[in-house]
């Protein structure tokens, strides 16, 4: 887990998590990001989300809503790159476990 305490961009906590499902098996690492701005924001990498959007599209869900959902996924990816990959690479403000 990394954290960046810069004011610009706002402070953030990010990293990877590996949780267990109800059968006790690990589900695989997922990236996460929490931006401590005003308002706070969070994102977690979920590969199933893209498939869910495709299913919604097949079910005839409003395309404007689907575009918003897709943009949200892309925004999360971009924020992760800005806050977390830079922090991990440069060791910004340290590392916590």
Protein backbone atom coordinates (compact mmCIF):
# COMPACT_ATOMS: atom_id res chain seq x y z
CA UNK A 1 0.00 0.00 0.00
CA UNK A 2 1.29 3.47 -0.85
CA UNK A 3 0.18 6.86 0.23
CA UNK A 4 0.89 10.29 -1.16
CA UNK A 5 0.41 13.30 1.08
CA UNK A 6 0.80 15.96 -1.59
CA UNK A 7 -1.81 18.71 -1.71
CA UNK A 8 -1.87 18.75 -5.50
CA UNK A 9 -3.15 16.20 -6.30
CA UNK A 10 -5.07 15.66 -3.04
CA UNK A 11 -3.82 13.03 -0.56
CA UNK A 12 -4.51 9.45 -1.62
CA UNK A 13 -4.15 5.89 -0.37
CA UNK A 14 -3.77 3.10 -2.88
CA UNK A 15 -2.55 -0.43 -3.27
CA UNK A 16 -3.67 -3.96 -3.98
CA UNK A 17 -5.90 -6.29 -2.02
CA UNK A 18 -6.66 -9.99 -2.25
CA UNK A 19 -9.85 -11.00 -0.48
CA UNK A 20 -11.43 -14.37 0.19
CA UNK A 21 -14.79 -15.33 -1.25
CA UNK A 22 -17.49 -17.16 0.68
CA UNK A 23 -15.80 -20.49 -0.08
CA UNK A 24 -12.57 -19.33 1.54
CA UNK A 25 -10.64 -19.09 -1.73
CA UNK A 26 -8.68 -15.97 -2.64
CA UNK A 27 -10.23 -14.01 -5.50
CA UNK A 28 -7.03 -12.49 -6.92
CA UNK A 29 -5.40 -9.14 -6.44
CA UNK A 30 -7.44 -6.02 -7.20
CA UNK A 31 -6.07 -2.51 -7.28
CA UNK A 32 -7.76 0.17 -5.16
CA UNK A 33 -7.57 3.92 -4.71
CA UNK A 34 -9.08 6.28 -2.13
CA UNK A 35 -8.66 10.01 -2.81
CA UNK A 36 -9.01 12.01 0.39
CA UNK A 37 -10.18 15.17 -1.35
CA UNK A 38 -13.37 17.11 -0.88
CA UNK A 39 -15.49 15.16 -1.62
CA UNK A 40 -13.58 11.89 -1.05
CA UNK A 41 -13.65 9.39 -3.89
CA UNK A 42 -12.79 5.72 -4.25
CA UNK A 43 -12.23 3.15 -6.99
CA UNK A 44 -11.54 -0.57 -7.07
CA UNK A 45 -10.42 -2.50 -10.12
CA UNK A 46 -13.14 -4.95 -11.08
CA UNK A 47 -12.62 -6.90 -14.32
CA UNK A 48 -16.23 -8.12 -14.16
CA UNK A 49 -17.48 -4.53 -14.48
CA UNK A 50 -16.62 -4.30 -18.20
CA UNK A 51 -18.48 -7.55 -18.86
CA UNK A 52 -21.42 -6.22 -16.86
CA UNK A 53 -21.54 -3.10 -19.06
CA UNK A 54 -21.55 -5.33 -22.17
CA UNK A 55 -24.45 -7.33 -20.73
CA UNK A 56 -26.38 -4.14 -19.93
CA UNK A 57 -25.81 -3.03 -23.53
CA UNK A 58 -27.17 -6.37 -24.80
CA UNK A 59 -30.18 -5.94 -22.50
CA UNK A 60 -30.96 -2.56 -24.06
CA UNK A 61 -29.98 -0.29 -21.16
CA UNK A 62 -29.81 3.41 -22.10
CA UNK A 63 -26.56 4.07 -24.00
CA UNK A 64 -25.98 7.38 -22.17
CA UNK A 65 -25.90 5.54 -18.84
CA UNK A 66 -23.52 2.95 -20.27
CA UNK A 67 -21.19 5.66 -21.54
CA UNK A 68 -21.17 7.20 -18.05
CA UNK A 69 -20.32 3.81 -16.52
CA UNK A 70 -17.51 3.25 -19.04
CA UNK A 71 -16.11 6.73 -18.42
CA UNK A 72 -16.16 5.98 -14.69
CA UNK A 73 -14.05 2.86 -15.25
CA UNK A 74 -11.59 4.78 -17.42
CA UNK A 75 -11.42 7.64 -14.92
CA UNK A 76 -10.59 5.18 -12.14
CA UNK A 77 -7.80 3.67 -14.24
CA UNK A 78 -6.39 7.12 -14.97
CA UNK A 79 -6.56 8.23 -11.34
CA UNK A 80 -4.81 5.03 -10.29
CA UNK A 81 -1.99 5.79 -12.74
CA UNK A 82 -1.65 9.38 -11.50
CA UNK A 83 -1.77 8.67 -7.78
CA UNK A 84 -0.51 5.14 -7.30
CA UNK A 85 1.89 4.10 -10.01
CA UNK A 86 3.88 7.32 -9.55
CA UNK A 87 3.87 6.86 -5.78
CA UNK A 88 5.01 3.25 -6.00
CA UNK A 89 7.68 4.02 -8.56
CA UNK A 90 9.07 7.07 -6.78
CA UNK A 91 8.35 5.95 -3.22
CA UNK A 92 6.29 9.09 -2.64
CA UNK A 93 5.84 9.64 1.11
CA UNK A 94 6.69 6.05 1.90
CA UNK A 95 5.13 2.66 1.95
CA UNK A 96 2.81 1.10 4.51
CA UNK A 97 1.63 -2.45 4.94
